[in-house]
Amino acid sequence: MKASSLVSLSLLVSLCACSLGSSEKGSIADMVGASQHGLEVAATPEDLARAEVLSSPTDFEVTIDQDRYAWERTHLFLESYVDPAKAPIRPITKVVGSRWGLASPPVQAGYVYEVWREAVPNGFRYSVRCVPGPQASKQQAALNAANLARFIRDGKLEVSLLSEPH
């Protein structure tokens, strides 16, 4: 009888380790009181991806060699991911002095993306913004901007983290 209790406890601890980083109402970690008992609760892959994306700077520099690919990825994102139902979308080109910009078309709901690039010694400086529409989330806009910046700089895009407002 004691061996089965030990197996049950081990299974319970294992399940807690696979749960969310912060116990959500109704989660296994919440039901067993993982945080109250000092049990470690592992983050989900989506939580880890979100944290990595949010740590990406939205202002960064690339070398002259990297710029060609970075600018192409900017076009690709704006044409394909801003509104997949209406893809391809033609980005709006802007020029202000020595700065070149690309932006998504304005929308009532959703997000407007804006990417600026300017020549600097040995390369280009990029600045990425995502502006939420009236019904969109500011937190999601910050995540979108960091996700796009990471895609432009490194070629890594977390499509699952791009969301439309509800």
XYZ file of N, CA and C in Angstrom:
498
model
N 0.820 -1.185 0.000
C 0.000 0.000 0.000
C 0.867 1.253 0.000
N 1.963 1.258 0.742
C 2.836 2.412 0.794
C 3.533 2.632 -0.550
N 3.870 1.569 -1.266
C 4.521 1.692 -2.577
C 3.595 2.351 -3.577
N 2.305 2.029 -3.519
C 1.358 2.655 -4.455
C 1.167 4.135 -4.117
N 1.230 4.481 -2.853
C 1.135 5.899 -2.454
C 2.337 6.670 -2.960
N 3.523 6.049 -2.874
C 4.739 6.678 -3.362
C 4.694 6.876 -4.872
N 4.170 5.891 -5.600
C 4.021 5.996 -7.059
C 3.029 7.105 -7.397
N 1.936 7.176 -6.658
C 0.929 8.222 -6.893
C 1.524 9.609 -6.649
N 2.290 9.740 -5.572
C 2.919 11.024 -5.271
C 3.928 11.402 -6.349
N 4.715 10.435 -6.832
C 5.684 10.691 -7.901
C 4.986 11.142 -9.165
N 3.873 10.488 -9.487
C 3.098 10.859 -10.681
C 2.549 12.272 -10.534
N 2.062 12.598 -9.350
C 1.523 13.926 -9.093
C 2.599 15.002 -9.245
N 3.779 14.759 -8.718
C 4.889 15.713 -8.837
C 5.292 15.852 -10.303
N 5.331 14.747 -11.043
C 5.679 14.804 -12.465
C 4.678 15.626 -13.244
N 3.404 15.442 -12.946
C 2.367 16.216 -13.628
C 2.498 17.695 -13.308
N 2.846 18.000 -12.066
C 3.022 19.405 -11.690
C 4.170 20.038 -12.458
N 5.225 19.297 -12.694
C 6.394 19.821 -13.403
C 6.076 20.142 -14.848
N 5.046 19.519 -15.388
C 4.671 19.763 -16.786
C 3.640 20.859 -16.909
N 3.240 21.439 -15.819
C 2.187 22.437 -15.841
C 2.734 23.813 -16.177
N 1.847 24.827 -16.181
C 2.227 26.208 -16.514
C 3.135 26.818 -15.468
N 3.924 27.851 -15.884
C 4.824 28.557 -14.989
C 4.076 29.237 -13.864
N 2.968 29.854 -14.146
C 2.151 30.432 -13.100
C 0.845 29.651 -13.099
N 0.485 29.148 -11.957
C -0.675 28.269 -11.879
C -1.932 29.002 -12.302
N -2.567 28.501 -13.340
C -3.833 29.055 -13.784
C -4.956 28.344 -13.055
N -6.060 29.026 -12.853
C -7.216 28.447 -12.181
C -7.638 27.197 -12.941
N -7.737 26.085 -12.236
C -8.167 24.840 -12.860
C -7.022 23.990 -13.380
N -5.781 24.489 -13.342
C -4.643 23.696 -13.805
C -4.305 22.646 -12.756
N -3.555 21.646 -13.161
C -3.141 20.598 -12.227
C -2.303 21.203 -11.112
N -1.403 22.125 -11.489
C -0.546 22.764 -10.484
C -1.388 23.512 -9.457
N -2.472 24.144 -9.912
C -3.356 24.868 -9.006
C -4.113 23.893 -8.109
N -4.592 22.783 -8.692
C -5.395 21.822 -7.928
C -4.583 21.151 -6.828
N -3.316 20.871 -7.084
C -2.495 20.209 -6.064
C -1.761 21.211 -5.179
N -1.909 22.488 -5.484
C -1.265 23.510 -4.675
C 0.242 23.507 -4.811
N 0.727 23.382 -6.050
C 2.164 23.277 -6.308
C 2.942 24.438 -5.716
N 2.461 25.673 -5.898
C 3.216 26.818 -5.386
C 3.219 26.851 -3.860
N 2.109 26.447 -3.235
C 2.051 26.452 -1.771
C 2.996 25.410 -1.169
N 3.255 24.328 -1.917
C 4.118 23.265 -1.412
C 5.556 23.391 -1.908
N 5.865 24.480 -2.617
C 7.226 24.715 -3.080
C 7.672 23.785 -4.199
N 6.706 23.250 -4.955
C 7.061 22.372 -6.073
C 7.417 23.215 -7.286
N 8.396 22.776 -8.045
C 8.810 23.492 -9.252
C 7.800 23.220 -10.361
N 7.368 24.269 -11.043
C 6.420 24.134 -12.146
C 7.104 24.663 -13.397
N 7.276 23.803 -14.400
C 7.990 24.176 -15.625
C 7.109 25.023 -16.535
N 7.741 25.914 -17.279
C 7.027 26.744 -18.252
C 6.716 25.926 -19.498
N 5.645 26.293 -20.172
C 5.272 25.619 -21.411
C 6.175 26.104 -22.533
N 6.251 25.371 -23.643
C 7.041 25.844 -24.794
C 6.575 27.217 -25.292
N 5.262 27.475 -25.250
C 4.763 28.782 -25.686
C 5.235 29.892 -24.747
N 5.254 29.612 -23.445
C 5.756 30.600 -22.479
C 7.229 30.900 -22.734
N 8.014 29.859 -23.012
C 9.437 30.036 -23.289
C 9.642 30.840 -24.571
N 8.849 30.530 -25.618
C 8.955 31.270 -26.884
C 8.580 32.729 -26.678
N 7.515 32.980 -25.922
C 7.075 34.356 -25.647
C 8.181 35.131 -24.926
N 8.793 34.511 -23.925
C 9.870 35.175 -23.172
C 11.059 35.473 -24.076
N 11.416 34.526 -24.946
C 12.540 34.753 -25.860
C 12.229 35.882 -26.838
N 11.019 35.894 -27.374
C 10.628 36.945 -28.320
C 10.628 38.307 -27.629
N 10.048 38.381 -26.434
C 9.977 39.661 -25.722
C 11.349 40.207 -25.348
N 12.355 39.341 -25.277
C 13.705 39.818 -24.959
C 14.422 40.379 -26.191
N 13.795 40.262 -27.362
C 14.409 40.773 -28.600
C 14.284 42.290 -28.668
N 15.378 42.984 -28.953
C 15.297 44.451 -29.075
C 14.571 44.848 -30.362
N 13.815 45.930 -30.299
C 13.112 46.417 -31.491
C 13.936 47.455 -32.249
N 15.056 47.871 -31.683
C 16.021 48.734 -32.368
C 17.344 47.972 -32.400
N 17.886 47.779 -33.588
C 19.100 46.975 -33.726
C 19.825 47.349 -35.008
N 21.063 46.904 -35.125
C 21.859 47.153 -36.327
C 22.212 45.839 -36.996
N 22.306 45.894 -38.328
C 22.757 44.745 -39.121
C 23.900 45.220 -40.015
N 24.735 44.279 -40.444
C 25.827 44.624 -41.344
C 25.285 44.860 -42.748
N 26.108 45.409 -43.604
C 25.699 45.639 -44.992
C 25.329 44.322 -45.660
N 26.098 43.264 -45.402
C 25.800 41.954 -45.986
C 24.470 41.387 -45.482
N 24.154 41.588 -44.221
C 22.912 41.073 -43.638
C 21.683 41.885 -44.063
N 21.899 43.144 -44.446
C 20.790 44.043 -44.725
C 19.883 43.558 -45.852
N 20.459 43.037 -46.897
C 19.640 42.583 -48.031
C 18.591 41.567 -47.576
N 19.018 40.607 -46.755
C 18.100 39.574 -46.271
C 17.109 40.143 -45.251
N 17.594 41.045 -44.405
C 16.724 41.655 -43.407
C 15.603 42.452 -44.077
N 15.940 43.217 -45.110
C 14.943 44.036 -45.799
C 13.949 43.144 -46.549
N 14.431 42.037 -47.113
C 13.540 41.090 -47.793
C 12.580 40.437 -46.797
N 13.073 40.103 -45.607
C 12.202 39.523 -44.582
C 11.156 40.532 -44.123
N 11.533 41.815 -44.077
C 10.563 42.853 -43.732
C 9.424 42.848 -44.736
N 9.759 42.847 -46.027
C 8.734 42.788 -47.079
C 7.877 41.538 -46.929
N 8.525 40.391 -46.751
C 7.808 39.117 -46.635
C 6.798 39.155 -45.498
N 7.218 39.642 -44.338
C 6.315 39.698 -43.196
C 5.119 40.601 -43.493
N 5.388 41.815 -43.963
C 4.303 42.765 -44.197
C 3.348 42.291 -45.288
N 3.860 41.587 -46.277
C 3.011 41.092 -47.359
C 2.217 39.858 -46.953
N 2.769 39.028 -46.062
C 2.174 37.718 -45.797
C 1.512 37.537 -44.438
N 1.982 38.219 -43.404
C 1.519 37.911 -42.052
C 0.650 38.980 -41.396
N 0.582 40.175 -41.952
C -0.217 41.219 -41.317
C -1.693 40.844 -41.346
N -2.177 40.409 -42.488
C -3.552 39.931 -42.626
C -3.538 38.767 -43.602
N -3.263 37.549 -43.094
C -3.133 36.385 -43.984
C -4.344 36.163 -44.882
N -5.540 36.577 -44.435
C -6.746 36.388 -45.251
C -6.710 37.262 -46.505
N -5.993 38.376 -46.452
C -5.926 39.288 -47.590
C -4.560 39.279 -48.271
N -3.684 38.356 -47.885
C -2.326 38.309 -48.453
C -2.398 38.034 -49.945
N -1.499 38.561 -50.731
C -0.422 39.471 -50.340
C -0.906 40.914 -50.240
N -0.356 41.614 -49.274
C -0.646 43.037 -49.067
C 0.575 43.829 -49.515
N 0.355 44.951 -50.153
C 1.471 45.820 -50.570
C 1.816 46.758 -49.421
N 3.041 46.661 -48.895
C 3.436 47.581 -47.831
C 3.545 49.016 -48.359
N 3.358 49.951 -47.473
C 3.491 51.364 -47.803
C 4.955 51.752 -47.616
N 5.546 52.353 -48.640
C 6.945 52.787 -48.566
C 6.992 54.249 -48.153
N 7.890 54.562 -47.221
C 8.055 55.938 -46.740
C 9.529 56.300 -46.822
N 9.808 57.558 -47.145
C 11.181 58.058 -47.157
C 11.182 59.390 -46.421
N 12.021 59.477 -45.388
C 12.180 60.713 -44.634
C 13.674 60.955 -44.502
N 14.189 61.899 -45.272
C 15.619 62.166 -45.273
C 16.378 60.940 -45.729
N 17.267 60.434 -44.891
C 18.055 59.249 -45.241
C 17.425 57.959 -44.708
N 16.254 58.074 -44.122
C 15.569 56.902 -43.563
C 14.550 56.351 -44.547
N 14.532 55.029 -44.678
C 13.538 54.333 -45.490
C 12.614 53.581 -44.553
N 11.333 53.592 -44.864
C 10.389 52.886 -44.012
C 9.410 52.052 -44.813
N 8.943 50.990 -44.195
C 7.869 50.171 -44.733
C 6.815 50.058 -43.644
N 5.559 50.137 -44.044
C 4.475 50.037 -43.072
C 3.331 49.232 -43.655
N 2.566 48.615 -42.771
C 1.363 47.920 -43.214
C 0.260 48.961 -43.400
N -0.722 48.666 -44.229
C -1.821 49.618 -44.408
C -2.580 49.839 -43.092
N -3.171 51.023 -42.924
C -3.935 51.286 -41.691
C -5.145 50.346 -41.602
N -5.492 49.972 -40.378
C -6.631 49.082 -40.149
C -7.482 49.622 -39.008
N -8.777 49.296 -39.030
C -9.671 49.697 -37.952
C -9.366 48.900 -36.692
N -9.358 47.593 -36.851
C -9.022 46.708 -35.733
C -7.714 46.023 -36.113
N -6.996 45.582 -35.143
C -5.746 44.902 -35.453
C -4.552 45.786 -35.179
N -3.471 45.539 -35.940
C -2.193 46.189 -35.660
C -1.599 46.775 -36.927
N -0.920 47.901 -36.777
C -0.190 48.527 -37.874
C 1.293 48.385 -37.550
N 2.029 47.819 -38.485
C 3.459 47.613 -38.321
C 4.217 48.690 -39.079
N 5.358 49.097 -38.519
C 6.195 50.111 -39.143
C 7.659 49.732 -38.903
N 8.423 49.681 -39.989
C 9.841 49.339 -39.900
C 10.626 50.441 -40.592
N 11.583 51.021 -39.870
C 12.451 52.056 -40.431
C 13.867 51.527 -40.488
N 14.589 51.927 -41.537
C 16.015 51.578 -41.617
C 16.779 52.817 -42.052
N 17.953 52.954 -41.462
C 18.798 54.110 -41.734
C 20.246 53.640 -41.804
N 20.987 54.188 -42.766
C 22.391 53.821 -42.924
C 23.201 54.335 -41.736
N 24.070 53.460 -41.233
C 25.022 53.803 -40.181
C 26.368 53.251 -40.645
N 27.463 53.676 -40.040
C 28.755 53.113 -40.446
C 28.721 51.577 -40.367
N 29.142 50.923 -41.414
C 29.232 49.459 -41.502
C 27.890 48.732 -41.585
N 26.777 49.428 -41.838
C 25.510 48.713 -41.943
C 24.294 49.609 -41.879
N 23.242 49.062 -41.279
C 21.971 49.773 -41.176
C 21.384 49.592 -39.784
N 20.697 50.620 -39.334
C 19.985 50.577 -38.046
C 18.495 50.430 -38.360
N 17.883 49.431 -37.750
C 16.450 49.170 -37.913
C 15.702 49.572 -36.649
N 14.478 50.046 -36.842
C 13.586 50.365 -35.736
C 12.216 49.796 -36.093
N 11.678 48.959 -35.224
C 10.420 48.258 -35.491
C 9.379 48.686 -34.471
N 8.178 49.000 -34.978
C 7.053 49.366 -34.107
C 5.812 48.604 -34.534
N 4.940 48.364 -33.589
C 3.624 47.803 -33.866
C 2.633 48.618 -33.050
N 1.709 49.255 -33.741
C 0.747 50.134 -33.084
C -0.615 49.431 -33.046
N -1.192 49.275 -31.854
C -2.489 48.599 -31.768
C -3.626 49.500 -32.228
N -4.596 48.903 -32.902
C -5.815 49.622 -33.268
C -6.672 49.806 -32.023
N -7.828 50.459 -32.163
C -8.674 50.755 -30.999
C -9.108 49.522 -30.203
N -9.281 48.393 -30.868
C -9.756 47.201 -30.167
C -8.643 46.188 -29.913
N -7.399 46.583 -30.140
C -6.277 45.656 -30.019
C -5.516 45.886 -28.713
N -4.745 44.896 -28.327
C -4.016 44.910 -27.061
C -2.627 45.545 -27.197
N -2.270 46.415 -26.243
C -0.932 47.020 -26.230
C 0.139 45.972 -25.924
N -0.183 45.011 -25.056
C 0.776 43.950 -24.738
C 1.045 43.085 -25.972
N -0.013 42.768 -26.728
C 0.159 41.979 -27.944
C 0.946 42.780 -28.975
N 0.736 44.089 -29.040
C 1.480 44.936 -29.975
C 2.978 44.905 -29.646
N 3.323 44.943 -28.367
C 4.737 44.866 -27.966
C 5.321 43.509 -28.347
N 4.549 42.445 -28.152
C 4.992 41.103 -28.536
C 5.165 41.012 -30.054
N 4.213 41.581 -30.799
C 4.293 41.567 -32.269
C 5.527 42.315 -32.766
N 5.810 43.471 -32.174
C 6.971 44.267 -32.594
C 8.268 43.493 -32.340
N 8.377 42.885 -31.176
C 9.578 42.113 -30.851
C 9.699 40.884 -31.753
N 8.575 40.250 -32.062
C 8.561 39.077 -32.934
C 9.023 39.461 -34.344
N 8.507 40.580 -34.857
C 8.915 41.045 -36.183
C 10.389 41.446 -36.181
N 10.842 42.146 -35.150
C 12.253 42.554 -35.071
C 13.170 41.332 -35.079
N 12.805 40.323 -34.334
C 13.593 39.081 -34.285
C 13.608 38.403 -35.657
N 12.463 38.424 -36.335
C 12.382 37.831 -37.672
C 13.268 38.585 -38.658
N 13.220 39.909 -38.609
C 14.036 40.716 -39.520
C 15.522 40.457 -39.256
N 15.912 40.475 -38.004
C 17.317 40.338 -37.630
C 17.845 38.915 -37.803
N 17.088 37.909 -37.321
C 17.605 36.537 -37.255
C 16.907 35.549 -38.189
N 15.775 35.954 -38.772
C 15.027 35.023 -39.620
C 14.162 34.052 -38.831
N 13.939 34.313 -37.545
C 13.122 33.435 -36.698
C 11.808 34.137 -36.376
N 10.687 33.493 -36.749
C 9.361 34.070 -36.509
C 8.502 33.055 -35.772
N 7.884 33.477 -34.689
C 6.948 32.638 -33.947
C 5.542 32.997 -34.419
N 5.098 32.330 -35.480
C 3.784 32.624 -36.075
C 2.672 32.398 -35.062
N 2.826 31.406 -34.196
C 1.776 31.098 -33.210
C 1.551 32.250 -32.228
N 2.523 33.145 -32.087
C 2.373 34.264 -31.149
C 1.744 35.493 -31.792
N 1.561 35.465 -33.114
C 0.875 36.573 -33.785
C -0.614 36.314 -33.644
N -1.336 37.270 -33.125
C -2.776 37.055 -32.986
C -3.540 38.284 -33.387
N -4.755 38.032 -33.768
C -5.682 39.112 -34.115
C -6.481 39.496 -32.872
N -6.952 40.737 -32.791
C -7.777 41.124 -31.638
C -9.103 40.388 -31.693
N -9.684 40.179 -30.537
C -10.972 39.463 -30.465
C -12.123 40.418 -30.398
